[in-house]
PDB file of C-alpha atoms and ligand atoms in Angstrom:
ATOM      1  CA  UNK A   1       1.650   5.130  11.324  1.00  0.00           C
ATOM      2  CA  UNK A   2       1.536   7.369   8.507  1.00  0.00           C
ATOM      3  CA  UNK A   3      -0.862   7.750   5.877  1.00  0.00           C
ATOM      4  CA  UNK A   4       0.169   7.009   2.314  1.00  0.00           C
ATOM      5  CA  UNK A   5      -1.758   9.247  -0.398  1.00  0.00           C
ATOM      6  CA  UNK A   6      -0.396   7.299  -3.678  1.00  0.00           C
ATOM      7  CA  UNK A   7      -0.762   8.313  -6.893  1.00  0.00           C
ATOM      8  CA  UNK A   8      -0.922   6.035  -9.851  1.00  0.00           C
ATOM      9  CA  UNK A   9      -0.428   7.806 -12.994  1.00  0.00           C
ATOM     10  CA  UNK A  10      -0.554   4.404 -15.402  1.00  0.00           C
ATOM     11  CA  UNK A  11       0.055   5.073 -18.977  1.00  0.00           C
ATOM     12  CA  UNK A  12      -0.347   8.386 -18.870  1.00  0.00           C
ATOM     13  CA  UNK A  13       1.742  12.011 -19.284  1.00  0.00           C
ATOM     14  CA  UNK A  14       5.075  13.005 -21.214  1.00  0.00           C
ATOM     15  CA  UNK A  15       8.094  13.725 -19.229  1.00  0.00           C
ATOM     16  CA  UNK A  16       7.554  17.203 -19.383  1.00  0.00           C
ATOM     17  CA  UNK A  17       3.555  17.328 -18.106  1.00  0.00           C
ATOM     18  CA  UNK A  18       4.492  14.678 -15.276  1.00  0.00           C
ATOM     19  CA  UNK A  19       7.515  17.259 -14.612  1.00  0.00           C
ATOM     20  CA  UNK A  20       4.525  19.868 -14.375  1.00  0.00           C
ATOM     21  CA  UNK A  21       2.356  18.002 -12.551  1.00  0.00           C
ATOM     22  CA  UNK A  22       5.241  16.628  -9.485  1.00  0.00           C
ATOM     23  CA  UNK A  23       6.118  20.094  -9.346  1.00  0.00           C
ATOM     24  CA  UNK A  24       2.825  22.092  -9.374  1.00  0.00           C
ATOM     25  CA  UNK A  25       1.742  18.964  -6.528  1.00  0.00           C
ATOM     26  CA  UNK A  26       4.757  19.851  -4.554  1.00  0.00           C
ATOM     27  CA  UNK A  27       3.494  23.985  -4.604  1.00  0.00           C
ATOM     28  CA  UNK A  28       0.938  23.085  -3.288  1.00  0.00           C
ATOM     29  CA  UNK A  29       1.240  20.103  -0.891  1.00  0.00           C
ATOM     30  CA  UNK A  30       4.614  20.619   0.617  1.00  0.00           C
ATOM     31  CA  UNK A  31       4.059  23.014   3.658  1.00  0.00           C
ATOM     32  CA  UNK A  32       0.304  22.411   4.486  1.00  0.00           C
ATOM     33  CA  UNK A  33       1.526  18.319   4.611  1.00  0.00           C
ATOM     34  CA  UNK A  34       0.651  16.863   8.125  1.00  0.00           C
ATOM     35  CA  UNK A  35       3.591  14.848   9.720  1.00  0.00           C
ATOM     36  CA  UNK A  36       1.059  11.801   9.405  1.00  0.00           C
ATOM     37  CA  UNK A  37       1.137  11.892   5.784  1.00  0.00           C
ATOM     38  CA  UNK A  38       3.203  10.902   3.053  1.00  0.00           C
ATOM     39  CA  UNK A  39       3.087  11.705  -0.970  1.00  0.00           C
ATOM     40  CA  UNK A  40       3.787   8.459  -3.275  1.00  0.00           C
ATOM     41  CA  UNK A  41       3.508   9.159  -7.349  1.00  0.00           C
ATOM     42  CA  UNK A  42       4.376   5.967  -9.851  1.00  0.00           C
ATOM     43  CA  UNK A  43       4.760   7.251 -13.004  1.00  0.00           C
ATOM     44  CA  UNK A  44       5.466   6.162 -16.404  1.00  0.00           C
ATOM     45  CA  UNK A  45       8.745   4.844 -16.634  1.00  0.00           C
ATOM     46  CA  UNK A  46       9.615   7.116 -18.941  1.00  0.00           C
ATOM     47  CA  UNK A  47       9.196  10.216 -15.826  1.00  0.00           C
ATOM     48  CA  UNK A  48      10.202   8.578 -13.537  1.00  0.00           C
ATOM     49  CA  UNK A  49      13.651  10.399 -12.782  1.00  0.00           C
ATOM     50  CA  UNK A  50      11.802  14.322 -13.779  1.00  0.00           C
ATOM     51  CA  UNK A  51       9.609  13.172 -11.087  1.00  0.00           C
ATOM     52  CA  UNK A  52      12.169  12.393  -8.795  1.00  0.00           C
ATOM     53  CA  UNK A  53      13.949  15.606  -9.087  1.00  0.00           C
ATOM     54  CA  UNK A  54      10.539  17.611  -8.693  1.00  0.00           C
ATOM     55  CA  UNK A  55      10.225  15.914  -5.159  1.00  0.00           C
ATOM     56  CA  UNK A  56      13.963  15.989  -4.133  1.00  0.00           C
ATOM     57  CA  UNK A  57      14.768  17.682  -0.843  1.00  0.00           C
ATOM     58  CA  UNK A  58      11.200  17.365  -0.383  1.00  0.00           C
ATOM     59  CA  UNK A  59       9.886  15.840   3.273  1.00  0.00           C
ATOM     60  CA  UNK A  60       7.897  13.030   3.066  1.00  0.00           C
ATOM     61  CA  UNK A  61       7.458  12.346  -0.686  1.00  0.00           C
ATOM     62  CA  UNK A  62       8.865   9.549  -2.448  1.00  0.00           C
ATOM     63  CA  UNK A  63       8.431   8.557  -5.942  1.00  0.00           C
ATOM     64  CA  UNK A  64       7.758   4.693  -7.774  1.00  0.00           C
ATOM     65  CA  UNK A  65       7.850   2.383 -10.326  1.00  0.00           C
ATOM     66  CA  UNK A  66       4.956   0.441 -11.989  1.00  0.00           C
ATOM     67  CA  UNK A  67       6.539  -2.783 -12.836  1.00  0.00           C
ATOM     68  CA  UNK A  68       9.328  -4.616 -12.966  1.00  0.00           C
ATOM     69  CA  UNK A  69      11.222  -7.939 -13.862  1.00  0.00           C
ATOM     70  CA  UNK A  70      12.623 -10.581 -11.666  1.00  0.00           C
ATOM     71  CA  UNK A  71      16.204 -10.324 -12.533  1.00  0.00           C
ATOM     72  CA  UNK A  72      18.587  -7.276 -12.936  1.00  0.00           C
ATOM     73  CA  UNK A  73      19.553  -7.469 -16.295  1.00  0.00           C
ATOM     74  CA  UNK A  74      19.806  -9.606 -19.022  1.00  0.00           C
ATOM     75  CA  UNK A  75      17.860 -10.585 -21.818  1.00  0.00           C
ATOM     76  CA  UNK A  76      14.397 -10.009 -21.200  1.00  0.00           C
ATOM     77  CA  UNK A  77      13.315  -7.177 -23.990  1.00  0.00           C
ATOM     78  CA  UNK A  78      10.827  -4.718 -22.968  1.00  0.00           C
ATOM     79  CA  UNK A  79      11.382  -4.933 -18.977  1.00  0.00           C
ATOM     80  CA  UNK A  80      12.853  -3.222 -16.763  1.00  0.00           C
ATOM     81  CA  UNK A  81      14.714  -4.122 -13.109  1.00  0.00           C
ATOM     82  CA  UNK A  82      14.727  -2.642  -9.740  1.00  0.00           C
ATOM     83  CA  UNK A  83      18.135  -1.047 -10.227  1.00  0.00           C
ATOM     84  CA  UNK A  84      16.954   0.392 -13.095  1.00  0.00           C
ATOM     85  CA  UNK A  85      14.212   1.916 -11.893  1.00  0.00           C
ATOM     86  CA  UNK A  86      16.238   3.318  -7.925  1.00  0.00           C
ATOM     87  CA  UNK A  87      18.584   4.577 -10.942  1.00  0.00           C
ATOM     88  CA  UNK A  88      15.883   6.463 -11.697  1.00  0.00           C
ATOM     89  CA  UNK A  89      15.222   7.711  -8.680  1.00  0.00           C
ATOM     90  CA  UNK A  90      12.110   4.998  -7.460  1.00  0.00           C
ATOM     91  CA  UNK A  91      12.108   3.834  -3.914  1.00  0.00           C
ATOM     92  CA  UNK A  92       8.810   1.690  -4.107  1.00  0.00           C
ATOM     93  CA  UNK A  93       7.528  -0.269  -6.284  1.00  0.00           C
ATOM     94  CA  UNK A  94       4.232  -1.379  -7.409  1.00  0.00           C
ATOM     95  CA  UNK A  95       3.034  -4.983  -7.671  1.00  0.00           C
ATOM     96  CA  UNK A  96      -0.322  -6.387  -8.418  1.00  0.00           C
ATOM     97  CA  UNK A  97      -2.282  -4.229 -10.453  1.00  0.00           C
ATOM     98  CA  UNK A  98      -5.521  -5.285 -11.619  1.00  0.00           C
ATOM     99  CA  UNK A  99      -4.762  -4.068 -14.796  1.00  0.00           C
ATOM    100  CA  UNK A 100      -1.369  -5.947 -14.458  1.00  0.00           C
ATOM    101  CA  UNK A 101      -3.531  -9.156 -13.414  1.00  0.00           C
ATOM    102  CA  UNK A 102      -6.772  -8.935 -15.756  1.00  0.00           C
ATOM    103  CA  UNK A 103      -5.578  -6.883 -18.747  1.00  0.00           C
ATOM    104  CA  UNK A 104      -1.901  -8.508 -18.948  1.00  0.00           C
ATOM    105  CA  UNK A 105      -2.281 -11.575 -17.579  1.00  0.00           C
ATOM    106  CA  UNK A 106      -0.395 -11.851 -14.234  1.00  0.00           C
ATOM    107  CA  UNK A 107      -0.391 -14.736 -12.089  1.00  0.00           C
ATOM    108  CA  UNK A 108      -1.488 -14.778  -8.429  1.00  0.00           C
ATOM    109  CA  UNK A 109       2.307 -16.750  -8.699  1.00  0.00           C
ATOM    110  CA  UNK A 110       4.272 -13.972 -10.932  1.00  0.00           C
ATOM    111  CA  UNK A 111       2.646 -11.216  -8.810  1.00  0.00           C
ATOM    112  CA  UNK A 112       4.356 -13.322  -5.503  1.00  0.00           C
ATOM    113  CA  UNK A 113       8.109 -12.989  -7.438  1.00  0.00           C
ATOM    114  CA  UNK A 114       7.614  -9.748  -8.159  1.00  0.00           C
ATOM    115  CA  UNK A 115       6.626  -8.609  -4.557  1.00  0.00           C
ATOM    116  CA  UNK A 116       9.643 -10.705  -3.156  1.00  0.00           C
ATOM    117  CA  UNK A 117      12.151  -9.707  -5.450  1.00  0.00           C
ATOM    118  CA  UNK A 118      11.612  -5.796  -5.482  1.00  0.00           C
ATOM    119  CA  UNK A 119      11.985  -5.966  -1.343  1.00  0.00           C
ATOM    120  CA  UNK A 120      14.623  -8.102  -1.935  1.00  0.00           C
ATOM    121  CA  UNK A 121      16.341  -5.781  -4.416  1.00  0.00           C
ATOM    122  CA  UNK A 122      15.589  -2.837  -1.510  1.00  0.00           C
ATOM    123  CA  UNK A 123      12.721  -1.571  -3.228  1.00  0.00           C
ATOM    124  CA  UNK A 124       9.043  -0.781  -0.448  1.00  0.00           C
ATOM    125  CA  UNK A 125       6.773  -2.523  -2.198  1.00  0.00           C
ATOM    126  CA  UNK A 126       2.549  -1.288  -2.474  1.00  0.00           C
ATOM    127  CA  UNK A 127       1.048  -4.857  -3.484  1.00  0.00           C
ATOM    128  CA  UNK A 128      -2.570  -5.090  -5.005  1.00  0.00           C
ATOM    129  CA  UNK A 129      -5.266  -7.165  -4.001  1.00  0.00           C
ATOM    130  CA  UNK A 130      -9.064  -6.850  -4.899  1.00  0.00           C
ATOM    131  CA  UNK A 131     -11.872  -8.932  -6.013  1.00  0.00           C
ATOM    132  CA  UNK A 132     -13.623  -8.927  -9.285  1.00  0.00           C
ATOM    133  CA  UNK A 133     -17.581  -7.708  -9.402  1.00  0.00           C
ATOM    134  CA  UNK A 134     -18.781 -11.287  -9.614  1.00  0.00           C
ATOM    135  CA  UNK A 135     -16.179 -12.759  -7.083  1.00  0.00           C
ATOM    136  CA  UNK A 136     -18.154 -10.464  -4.656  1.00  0.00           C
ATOM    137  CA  UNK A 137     -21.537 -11.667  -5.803  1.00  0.00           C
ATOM    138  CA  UNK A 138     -20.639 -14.775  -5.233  1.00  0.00           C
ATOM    139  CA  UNK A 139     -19.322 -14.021  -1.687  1.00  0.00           C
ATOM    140  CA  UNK A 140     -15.857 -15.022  -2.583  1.00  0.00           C
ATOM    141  CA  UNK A 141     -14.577 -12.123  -1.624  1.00  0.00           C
ATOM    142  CA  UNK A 142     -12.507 -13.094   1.648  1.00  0.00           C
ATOM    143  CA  UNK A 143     -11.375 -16.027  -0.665  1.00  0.00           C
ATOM    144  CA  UNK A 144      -9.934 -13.726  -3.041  1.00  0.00           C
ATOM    145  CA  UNK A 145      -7.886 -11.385  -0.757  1.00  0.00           C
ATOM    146  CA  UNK A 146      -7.130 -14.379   1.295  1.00  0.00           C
ATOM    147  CA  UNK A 147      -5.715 -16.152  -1.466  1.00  0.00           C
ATOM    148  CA  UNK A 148      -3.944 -13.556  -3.423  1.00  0.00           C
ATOM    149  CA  UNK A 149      -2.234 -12.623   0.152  1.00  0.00           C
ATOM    150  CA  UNK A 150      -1.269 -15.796   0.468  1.00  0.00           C
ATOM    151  CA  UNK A 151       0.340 -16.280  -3.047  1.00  0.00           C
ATOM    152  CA  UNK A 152       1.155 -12.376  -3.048  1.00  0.00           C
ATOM    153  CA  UNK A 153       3.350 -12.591   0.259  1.00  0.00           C
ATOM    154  CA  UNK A 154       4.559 -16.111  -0.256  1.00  0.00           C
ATOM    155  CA  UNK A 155       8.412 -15.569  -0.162  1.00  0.00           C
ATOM    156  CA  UNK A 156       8.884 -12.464   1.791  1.00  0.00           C
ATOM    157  CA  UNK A 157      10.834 -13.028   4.752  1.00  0.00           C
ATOM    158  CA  UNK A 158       8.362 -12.749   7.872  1.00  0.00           C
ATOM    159  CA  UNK A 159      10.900 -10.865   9.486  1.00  0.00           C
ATOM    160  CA  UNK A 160      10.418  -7.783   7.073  1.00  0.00           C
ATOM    161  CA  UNK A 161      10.285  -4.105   8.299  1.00  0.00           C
ATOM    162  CA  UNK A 162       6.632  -3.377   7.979  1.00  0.00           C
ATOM    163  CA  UNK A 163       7.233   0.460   6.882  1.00  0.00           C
ATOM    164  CA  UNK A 164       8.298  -1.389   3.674  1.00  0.00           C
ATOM    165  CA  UNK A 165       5.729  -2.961   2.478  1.00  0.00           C
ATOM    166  CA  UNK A 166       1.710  -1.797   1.878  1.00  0.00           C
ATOM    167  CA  UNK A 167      -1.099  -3.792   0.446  1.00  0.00           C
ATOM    168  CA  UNK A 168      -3.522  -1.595  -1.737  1.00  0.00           C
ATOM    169  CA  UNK A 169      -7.017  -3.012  -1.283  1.00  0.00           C
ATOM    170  CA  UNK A 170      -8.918  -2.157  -4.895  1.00  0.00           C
ATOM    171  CA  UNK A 171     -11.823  -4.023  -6.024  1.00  0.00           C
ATOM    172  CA  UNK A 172     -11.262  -4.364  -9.432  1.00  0.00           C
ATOM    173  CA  UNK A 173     -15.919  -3.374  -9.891  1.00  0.00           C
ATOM    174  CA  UNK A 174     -14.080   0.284  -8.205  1.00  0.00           C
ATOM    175  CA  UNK A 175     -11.418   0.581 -10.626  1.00  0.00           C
ATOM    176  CA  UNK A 176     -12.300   4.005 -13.212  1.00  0.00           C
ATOM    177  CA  UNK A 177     -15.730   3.235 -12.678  1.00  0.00           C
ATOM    178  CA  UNK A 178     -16.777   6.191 -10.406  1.00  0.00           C
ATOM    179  CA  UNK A 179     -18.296   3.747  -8.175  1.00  0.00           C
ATOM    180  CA  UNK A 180     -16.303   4.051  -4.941  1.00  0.00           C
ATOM    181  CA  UNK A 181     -16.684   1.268  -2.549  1.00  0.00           C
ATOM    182  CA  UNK A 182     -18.874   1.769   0.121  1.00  0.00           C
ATOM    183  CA  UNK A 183     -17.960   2.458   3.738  1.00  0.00           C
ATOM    184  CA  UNK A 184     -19.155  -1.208   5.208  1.00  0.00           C
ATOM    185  CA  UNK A 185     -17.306  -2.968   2.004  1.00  0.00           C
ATOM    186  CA  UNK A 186     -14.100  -0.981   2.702  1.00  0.00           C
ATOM    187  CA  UNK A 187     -13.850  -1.673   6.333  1.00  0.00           C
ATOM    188  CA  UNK A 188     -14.811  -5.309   5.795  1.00  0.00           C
ATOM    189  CA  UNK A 189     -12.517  -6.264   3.156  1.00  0.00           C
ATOM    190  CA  UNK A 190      -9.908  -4.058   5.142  1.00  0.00           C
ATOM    191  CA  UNK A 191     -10.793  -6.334   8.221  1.00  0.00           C
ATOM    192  CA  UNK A 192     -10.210  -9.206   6.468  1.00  0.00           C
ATOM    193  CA  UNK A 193      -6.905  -7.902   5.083  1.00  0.00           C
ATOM    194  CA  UNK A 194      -5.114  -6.959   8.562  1.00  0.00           C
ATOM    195  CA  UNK A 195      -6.630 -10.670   9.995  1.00  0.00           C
ATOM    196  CA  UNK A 196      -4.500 -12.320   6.868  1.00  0.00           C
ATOM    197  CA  UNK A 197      -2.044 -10.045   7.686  1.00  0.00           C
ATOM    198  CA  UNK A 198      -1.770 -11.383  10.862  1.00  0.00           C
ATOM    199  CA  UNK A 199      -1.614 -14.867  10.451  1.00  0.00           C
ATOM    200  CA  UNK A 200       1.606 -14.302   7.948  1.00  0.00           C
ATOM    201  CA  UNK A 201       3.223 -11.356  10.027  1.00  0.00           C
ATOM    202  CA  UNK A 202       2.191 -11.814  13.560  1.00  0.00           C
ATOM    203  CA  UNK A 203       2.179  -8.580  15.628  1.00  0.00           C
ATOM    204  CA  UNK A 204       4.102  -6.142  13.260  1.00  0.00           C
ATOM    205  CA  UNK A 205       1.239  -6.575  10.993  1.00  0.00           C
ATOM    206  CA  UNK A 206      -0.755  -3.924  12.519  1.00  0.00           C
ATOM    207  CA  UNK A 207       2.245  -1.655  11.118  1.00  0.00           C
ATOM    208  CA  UNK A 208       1.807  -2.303   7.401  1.00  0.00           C
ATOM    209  CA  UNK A 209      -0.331   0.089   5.801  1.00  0.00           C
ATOM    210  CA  UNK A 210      -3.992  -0.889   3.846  1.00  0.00           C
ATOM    211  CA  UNK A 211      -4.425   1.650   0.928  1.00  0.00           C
ATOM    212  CA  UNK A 212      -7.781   1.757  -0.403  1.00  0.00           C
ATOM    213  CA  UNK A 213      -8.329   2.271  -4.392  1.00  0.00           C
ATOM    214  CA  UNK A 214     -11.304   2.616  -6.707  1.00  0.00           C
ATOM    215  CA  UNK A 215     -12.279   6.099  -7.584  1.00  0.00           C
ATOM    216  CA  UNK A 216     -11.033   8.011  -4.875  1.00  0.00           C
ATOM    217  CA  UNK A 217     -11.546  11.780  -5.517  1.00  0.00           C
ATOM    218  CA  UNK A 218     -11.542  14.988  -3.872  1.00  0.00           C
ATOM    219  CA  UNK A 219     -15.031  14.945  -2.733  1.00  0.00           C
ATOM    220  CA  UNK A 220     -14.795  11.284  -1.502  1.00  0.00           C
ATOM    221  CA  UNK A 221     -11.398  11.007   0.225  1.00  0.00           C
ATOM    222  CA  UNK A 222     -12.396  12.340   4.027  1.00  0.00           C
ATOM    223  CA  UNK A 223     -15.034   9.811   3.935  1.00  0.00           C
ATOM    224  CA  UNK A 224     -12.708   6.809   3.652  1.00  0.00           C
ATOM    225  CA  UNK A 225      -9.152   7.658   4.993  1.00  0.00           C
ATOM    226  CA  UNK A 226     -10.896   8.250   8.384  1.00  0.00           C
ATOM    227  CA  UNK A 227     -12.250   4.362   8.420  1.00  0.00           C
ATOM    228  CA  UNK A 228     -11.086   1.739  10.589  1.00  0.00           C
ATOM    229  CA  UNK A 229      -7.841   0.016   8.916  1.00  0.00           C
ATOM    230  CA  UNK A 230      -7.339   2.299   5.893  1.00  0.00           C
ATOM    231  CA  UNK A 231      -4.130   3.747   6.375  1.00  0.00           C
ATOM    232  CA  UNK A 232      -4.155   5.608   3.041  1.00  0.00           C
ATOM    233  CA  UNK A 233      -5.623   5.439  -0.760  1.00  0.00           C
ATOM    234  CA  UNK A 234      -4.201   4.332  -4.339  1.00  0.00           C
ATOM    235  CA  UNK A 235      -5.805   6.945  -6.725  1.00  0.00           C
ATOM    236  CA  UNK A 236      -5.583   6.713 -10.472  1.00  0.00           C
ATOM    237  CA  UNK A 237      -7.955   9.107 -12.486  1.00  0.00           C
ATOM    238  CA  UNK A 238      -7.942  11.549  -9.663  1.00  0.00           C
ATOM    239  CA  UNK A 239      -4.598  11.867  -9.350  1.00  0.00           C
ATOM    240  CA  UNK A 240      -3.239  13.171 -13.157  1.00  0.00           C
ATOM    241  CA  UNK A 241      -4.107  16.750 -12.338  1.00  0.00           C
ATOM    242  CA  UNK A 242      -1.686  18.276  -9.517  1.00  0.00           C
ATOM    243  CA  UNK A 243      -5.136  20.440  -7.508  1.00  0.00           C
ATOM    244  CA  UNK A 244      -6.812  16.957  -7.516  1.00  0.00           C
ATOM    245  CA  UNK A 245      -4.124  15.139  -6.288  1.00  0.00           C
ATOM    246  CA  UNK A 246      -3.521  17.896  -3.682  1.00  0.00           C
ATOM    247  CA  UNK A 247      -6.889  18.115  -2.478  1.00  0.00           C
ATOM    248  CA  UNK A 248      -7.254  14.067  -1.567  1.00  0.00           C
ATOM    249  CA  UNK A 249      -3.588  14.566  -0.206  1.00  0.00           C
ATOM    250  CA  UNK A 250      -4.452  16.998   2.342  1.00  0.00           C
ATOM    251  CA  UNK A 251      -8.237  16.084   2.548  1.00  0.00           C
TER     252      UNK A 251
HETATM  253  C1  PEP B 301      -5.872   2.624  -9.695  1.00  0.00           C
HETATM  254  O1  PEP B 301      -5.451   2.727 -10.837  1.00  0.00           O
HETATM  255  O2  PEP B 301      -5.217   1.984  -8.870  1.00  0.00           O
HETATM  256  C2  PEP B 301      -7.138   3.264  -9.347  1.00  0.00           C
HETATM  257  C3  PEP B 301      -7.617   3.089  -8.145  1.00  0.00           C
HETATM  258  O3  PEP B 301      -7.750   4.010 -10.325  1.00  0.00           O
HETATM  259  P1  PEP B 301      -8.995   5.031 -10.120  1.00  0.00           P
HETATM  260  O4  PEP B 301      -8.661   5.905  -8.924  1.00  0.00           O
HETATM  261  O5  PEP B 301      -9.080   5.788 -11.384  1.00  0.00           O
HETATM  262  O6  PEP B 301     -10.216   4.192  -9.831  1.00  0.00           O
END
């Protein structure tokens, strides 16, 4: 299974720096890349297709969208559909963001739509789970991930191919804090993720990739990527400069 180094870039960058930044990541990733990695950058919509064309021809990078809406077109102002965004140039998308959930207001439900619809529409799909900082101090944390798995996976077909889809485990405490998870939390929660896993998906579960996410950086990265069941990290803040980015892809 490969490793998936993913880059969120949120609202952040013009065309022309994410242009910059996909390129000068591509100079610098693209022939030191193991075969058991892959490169994944959502950016803005708005960069989506500049990023695109940075990583074209280019092994083993792919490029996604943030968002998106559960039909593929009509009147729903201000959002945007898978077509739209594989128009762009997006093969994945992203679903579940704890921003998307706790700043905008996202459903456990909504989040479920979204996940099934984008595979649906032939989009992979990274989905985000994580617990809040007093869900954990109140031990709810295998209640949380079980429960926004649950809701999260509801309507995909079981029979999916498990290359498509990845589940980003990223306590929300981790999120641009600088306060990276700790090695027994990570596997744990991780743990608990492939068992839930499981129970939906049966065997092929052990082929769907557990990101970790919350403050990844350079200086971090070996530490967790080599832990039981992470099969790759979700990095925001660390991943807007291209040598950053670079550094926790090939470190
Ligand atoms: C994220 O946005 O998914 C994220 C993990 O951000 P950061 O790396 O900045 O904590």
């Amino acid at each position: 299974m490969k490793k998936l180094m993913a880059a969120n870039w949120k609202m952040y960058k013009t065309r022309e720096d994410a242009e910059s930044t996909a390129n000068g990541l591509r100079s610098l990733v693209e022939k030191n890349l193991p075969s058991d990695r892959e490169v994944l950058v959502f950016p803005p919509f708005t960069a989506i297709d500049r990023v695109a064309a940075a990583f074209d021809g280019a092994n083993g990078f792919a490029t996604g969208g943030q968002d998106f809406y559960l039909h593929e077109e009509g009147a729903y102002t201000g959002e945007i559909s898978p077509s739209m965004l594989k128009d762009a140039g997006a093969t994945w998308g992203l679903t579940g963001h704890s921003e998307r959930r706790h700043v905008l207001g996202e459903k456990d439900e909504l989040v479920g739509e979204k996940t099934a619809y984008g595979l649906s529409q032939g989009m992979n799909i990274c989905l985000c789970i994580g617990e809040k900082i007093e869900e954990r101090k109140a031990g709810r944390v295998e209640a949380v991930i079980d429960t926004q798995l649950e809701l999260g996976l509801k309507d995909v077909p079981r029979d999916i191919a498990p290359e498509r889809l990845a589940v980003a485990y990223e306590p929300v405490w981790a999120i641009g804090t600088g306060e990276v998870a700790g090695p027994e939390e990570i596997v744990e929660a991780h743990t608990m993720t492939r068992k839930k896993l499981e129970d939906v998906f049966g065997e092929k579960a052990k082929e769907i990739r557990i990101l970790y996410g919350g403050s990844v950086k350079p200086d971090n990265v070996s530490g967790i990527i080599g832990l039981d069941n992470v099969d790759g990290v979700l990095v925001g803040g660390a991943s807007l400069t291209s040598d950053s980015f670079a550094k926790i892809v090939l470190g």
